[in-house]
Amino acid sequence: MPRRGLVAGPDFEYFQRRYFTPAEVAQHNQPEDLWVSYLGNVYDLTPLAQEYKGKGHTLGQRRGCVWGVLGSWMASIDGSCSFPGDLLLKPIVEVAGQDISHWFDPDTRDIRKHVDPLTGSLRYRTPWGRFLHVPPQLPRSDWANDFGKPWWQGSRYEVGRLSAKTRNIRIINTLTSQEHTLEVGALESMWEILHRYLLYNAHAASYTWKYEGKNLNMDYTLEENGIRDEEEEFDYLNMDSTLYTPAVLLYFSDDLTKL
């Protein structure tokens, strides 16, 4: 077991989260901090946005180029037509911080396809607008397809899993009487919850974590530690589940995290 100082547990300086809540993904909703989720995973597309931001892809010299019906052409001063990277980024930026699973076929994990009414060929269905790495509607010799795999294939931008079920937990520091409520993933281990709590207490690993007088196994989830999720029972009884949130008590042991 890796150690943090003299305290058993992971080294949080290099700790990698496995799960992220939808609320956390929603916080990354800007072009310079762009996350999305789809098909159960969370992806950081910030490097992709930075790579293509402001890029113009010249599509050849055409006199009098104007915006086409599909919004694929733009006139420039020298008479050439370009398709800025920002335009292809627009559909992605517009869904920053959101779940876009509806874009994908869950069986193939690829963008949904349809028969194009103009060409009669099978192509990607993008009613929200064509975006990066999606081929143009008609064949063109000037479309660069040397980018390798499309951004949605592979795991290069993956940062973790999306928590399908979340729950609230109260953490009470018995030394200082401070209390914080955290939204956590149902499948997160206590170490992962502790990692979240470091925002409020950088020495949280120096405490013994207990529930109803019993020490918690930090490798287990809340449910595995006997902290049941009773939200469905509250709903069945037509009761407000927020009126009762389980509390984990922290008892200071010794600050060995710095040794």
Short mmCIF file of N, CA and C in Angstrom, two decimals, residues 160-231:
data_model
loop_
_atom_site.label_atom_id
_atom_site.label_comp_id
_atom_site.label_asym_id
_atom_site.label_seq_id
_atom_site.Cartn_x
_atom_site.Cartn_y
_atom_site.Cartn_z
N GLY A 160 -11.76 9.86 -16.82
CA GLY A 160 -12.37 9.02 -15.80
C GLY A 160 -13.75 8.57 -16.22
N ARG A 161 -14.47 8.02 -15.25
CA ARG A 161 -15.82 7.52 -15.48
C ARG A 161 -16.84 8.52 -14.96
N LEU A 162 -18.02 8.52 -15.57
CA LEU A 162 -19.12 9.36 -15.09
C LEU A 162 -19.92 8.58 -14.07
N SER A 163 -20.13 9.16 -12.92
CA SER A 163 -20.91 8.50 -11.87
C SER A 163 -22.37 8.41 -12.30
N ALA A 164 -22.85 7.19 -12.49
CA ALA A 164 -24.24 7.00 -12.90
C ALA A 164 -25.18 7.30 -11.75
N LYS A 165 -24.71 7.11 -10.52
CA LYS A 165 -25.53 7.35 -9.33
C LYS A 165 -24.69 8.12 -8.33
N THR A 166 -25.23 9.22 -7.85
CA THR A 166 -24.53 10.01 -6.84
C THR A 166 -25.38 10.07 -5.57
N ARG A 167 -24.73 10.42 -4.49
CA ARG A 167 -25.42 10.57 -3.21
C ARG A 167 -24.68 11.60 -2.37
N ASN A 168 -25.38 12.14 -1.38
CA ASN A 168 -24.77 13.13 -0.49
C ASN A 168 -24.32 12.46 0.79
N ILE A 169 -23.23 12.96 1.34
CA ILE A 169 -22.70 12.45 2.60
C ILE A 169 -22.20 13.64 3.42
N ARG A 170 -22.52 13.63 4.71
CA ARG A 170 -22.02 14.67 5.60
C ARG A 170 -20.73 14.19 6.24
N ILE A 171 -19.73 15.06 6.30
CA ILE A 171 -18.48 14.74 6.96
C ILE A 171 -18.29 15.74 8.09
N ILE A 172 -18.21 15.23 9.31
CA ILE A 172 -18.13 16.07 10.50
C ILE A 172 -16.78 15.89 11.16
N ASN A 173 -16.04 16.97 11.30
CA ASN A 173 -14.76 16.96 11.99
C ASN A 173 -15.03 17.16 13.48
N THR A 174 -14.86 16.12 14.26
CA THR A 174 -15.17 16.22 15.69
C THR A 174 -14.19 17.09 16.45
N LEU A 175 -13.01 17.35 15.85
CA LEU A 175 -12.02 18.20 16.52
C LEU A 175 -12.41 19.66 16.42
N THR A 176 -12.91 20.07 15.27
CA THR A 176 -13.23 21.49 15.05
C THR A 176 -14.73 21.76 14.95
N SER A 177 -15.54 20.68 14.95
CA SER A 177 -17.00 20.77 14.82
C SER A 177 -17.44 21.32 13.46
N GLN A 178 -16.54 21.29 12.50
CA GLN A 178 -16.91 21.73 11.15
C GLN A 178 -17.62 20.60 10.41
N GLU A 179 -18.61 20.97 9.61
CA GLU A 179 -19.39 19.99 8.87
C GLU A 179 -19.48 20.40 7.41
N HIS A 180 -19.28 19.43 6.51
CA HIS A 180 -19.39 19.69 5.08
C HIS A 180 -20.20 18.57 4.44
N THR A 181 -21.01 18.94 3.48
CA THR A 181 -21.79 17.96 2.73
C THR A 181 -21.19 17.82 1.33
N LEU A 182 -20.87 16.59 0.97
CA LEU A 182 -20.26 16.32 -0.33
C LEU A 182 -21.18 15.47 -1.19
N GLU A 183 -21.20 15.75 -2.46
CA GLU A 183 -21.86 14.87 -3.42
C GLU A 183 -20.79 13.92 -3.98
N VAL A 184 -21.01 12.64 -3.82
CA VAL A 184 -20.00 11.65 -4.20
C VAL A 184 -20.66 10.58 -5.09
N GLY A 185 -19.82 9.88 -5.82
CA GLY A 185 -20.30 8.78 -6.63
C GLY A 185 -20.56 7.55 -5.76
N ALA A 186 -21.60 6.81 -6.10
CA ALA A 186 -21.96 5.65 -5.29
C ALA A 186 -20.87 4.59 -5.31
N LEU A 187 -20.05 4.55 -6.35
CA LEU A 187 -19.02 3.52 -6.47
C LEU A 187 -17.64 4.01 -6.04
N GLU A 188 -17.56 5.20 -5.50
CA GLU A 188 -16.27 5.72 -5.05
C GLU A 188 -15.86 5.07 -3.74
N SER A 189 -14.57 4.79 -3.62
CA SER A 189 -14.05 4.27 -2.35
C SER A 189 -13.92 5.42 -1.36
N MET A 190 -13.72 5.06 -0.09
CA MET A 190 -13.55 6.09 0.93
C MET A 190 -12.30 6.92 0.68
N TRP A 191 -11.26 6.31 0.07
CA TRP A 191 -10.07 7.09 -0.27
C TRP A 191 -10.42 8.18 -1.27
N GLU A 192 -11.27 7.85 -2.23
CA GLU A 192 -11.67 8.85 -3.23
C GLU A 192 -12.51 9.95 -2.60
N ILE A 193 -13.35 9.57 -1.63
CA ILE A 193 -14.13 10.59 -0.92
C ILE A 193 -13.21 11.46 -0.07
N LEU A 194 -12.21 10.83 0.55
CA LEU A 194 -11.22 11.59 1.32
C LEU A 194 -10.50 12.59 0.41
N HIS A 195 -10.19 12.15 -0.81
CA HIS A 195 -9.52 13.04 -1.76
C HIS A 195 -10.38 14.27 -2.05
N ARG A 196 -11.68 14.07 -2.17
CA ARG A 196 -12.59 15.21 -2.37
C ARG A 196 -12.55 16.15 -1.15
N TYR A 197 -12.48 15.54 0.03
CA TYR A 197 -12.57 16.31 1.27
C TYR A 197 -11.28 17.10 1.55
N LEU A 198 -10.19 16.78 0.86
CA LEU A 198 -8.93 17.51 1.08
C LEU A 198 -9.08 18.99 0.79
N LEU A 199 -10.07 19.36 -0.01
CA LEU A 199 -10.32 20.77 -0.29
C LEU A 199 -10.66 21.53 0.98
N TYR A 200 -11.27 20.83 1.95
CA TYR A 200 -11.69 21.46 3.20
C TYR A 200 -10.73 21.17 4.35
N ASN A 201 -9.99 20.08 4.23
CA ASN A 201 -9.06 19.71 5.29
C ASN A 201 -7.88 18.98 4.66
N ALA A 202 -6.77 19.67 4.49
CA ALA A 202 -5.60 19.10 3.82
C ALA A 202 -4.98 17.95 4.60
N HIS A 203 -5.36 17.80 5.88
CA HIS A 203 -4.78 16.74 6.71
C HIS A 203 -5.83 15.68 7.04
N ALA A 204 -6.78 15.49 6.13
CA ALA A 204 -7.86 14.54 6.39
C ALA A 204 -7.37 13.12 6.60
N ALA A 205 -6.21 12.80 6.03
CA ALA A 205 -5.66 11.45 6.20
C ALA A 205 -5.14 11.20 7.61
N SER A 206 -5.05 12.26 8.41
CA SER A 206 -4.60 12.11 9.80
C SER A 206 -5.74 11.84 10.76
N TYR A 207 -6.93 11.62 10.22
CA TYR A 207 -8.11 11.36 11.03
C TYR A 207 -8.57 9.91 10.85
N THR A 208 -9.20 9.40 11.89
CA THR A 208 -9.88 8.10 11.79
C THR A 208 -11.32 8.35 11.37
N TRP A 209 -11.74 7.69 10.31
CA TRP A 209 -13.08 7.89 9.76
C TRP A 209 -14.02 6.83 10.32
N LYS A 210 -15.12 7.27 10.93
CA LYS A 210 -16.04 6.33 11.58
C LYS A 210 -17.48 6.61 11.18
N TYR A 211 -18.28 5.54 11.25
CA TYR A 211 -19.72 5.65 11.04
C TYR A 211 -20.40 4.77 12.07
N GLU A 212 -21.26 5.39 12.87
CA GLU A 212 -21.95 4.70 13.96
C GLU A 212 -20.97 3.95 14.86
N GLY A 213 -19.85 4.61 15.16
CA GLY A 213 -18.87 4.08 16.10
C GLY A 213 -17.90 3.07 15.53
N LYS A 214 -18.04 2.71 14.26
CA LYS A 214 -17.16 1.71 13.66
C LYS A 214 -16.20 2.36 12.68
N ASN A 215 -14.94 1.90 12.73
CA ASN A 215 -13.95 2.40 11.78
C ASN A 215 -14.33 1.98 10.37
N LEU A 216 -14.17 2.89 9.42
CA LEU A 216 -14.49 2.59 8.03
C LEU A 216 -13.29 1.99 7.32
N ASN A 217 -13.57 1.04 6.45
CA ASN A 217 -12.53 0.49 5.58
C ASN A 217 -12.39 1.43 4.39
N MET A 218 -11.25 2.10 4.29
CA MET A 218 -11.09 3.14 3.29
C MET A 218 -11.00 2.60 1.87
N ASP A 219 -10.82 1.30 1.73
CA ASP A 219 -10.81 0.70 0.40
C ASP A 219 -12.20 0.34 -0.09
N TYR A 220 -13.20 0.43 0.80
CA TYR A 220 -14.57 0.07 0.47
C TYR A 220 -15.37 1.31 0.08
N THR A 221 -16.51 1.06 -0.56
CA THR A 221 -17.44 2.14 -0.86
C THR A 221 -18.30 2.41 0.38
N LEU A 222 -19.14 3.45 0.28
CA LEU A 222 -20.05 3.75 1.38
C LEU A 222 -20.97 2.56 1.65
N GLU A 223 -21.54 1.99 0.60
CA GLU A 223 -22.46 0.87 0.75
C GLU A 223 -21.76 -0.33 1.36
N GLU A 224 -20.54 -0.59 0.93
CA GLU A 224 -19.78 -1.73 1.47
C GLU A 224 -19.41 -1.52 2.93
N ASN A 225 -19.39 -0.26 3.36
CA ASN A 225 -19.12 0.06 4.76
C ASN A 225 -20.39 0.12 5.59
N GLY A 226 -21.51 -0.29 5.00
CA GLY A 226 -22.76 -0.32 5.74
C GLY A 226 -23.51 1.00 5.77
N ILE A 227 -23.08 1.97 4.95
CA ILE A 227 -23.77 3.26 4.87
C ILE A 227 -24.72 3.18 3.68
N ARG A 228 -25.93 2.77 3.94
CA ARG A 228 -26.88 2.48 2.89
C ARG A 228 -27.39 3.76 2.21
N ASP A 229 -27.69 3.62 0.94
CA ASP A 229 -28.34 4.69 0.19
C ASP A 229 -29.85 4.43 0.25
N GLU A 230 -30.54 5.23 1.03
CA GLU A 230 -31.96 5.01 1.28
C GLU A 230 -32.86 5.95 0.48
N GLU A 231 -32.33 6.53 -0.58
CA GLU A 231 -33.09 7.50 -1.35
C GLU A 231 -34.37 6.88 -1.93
#
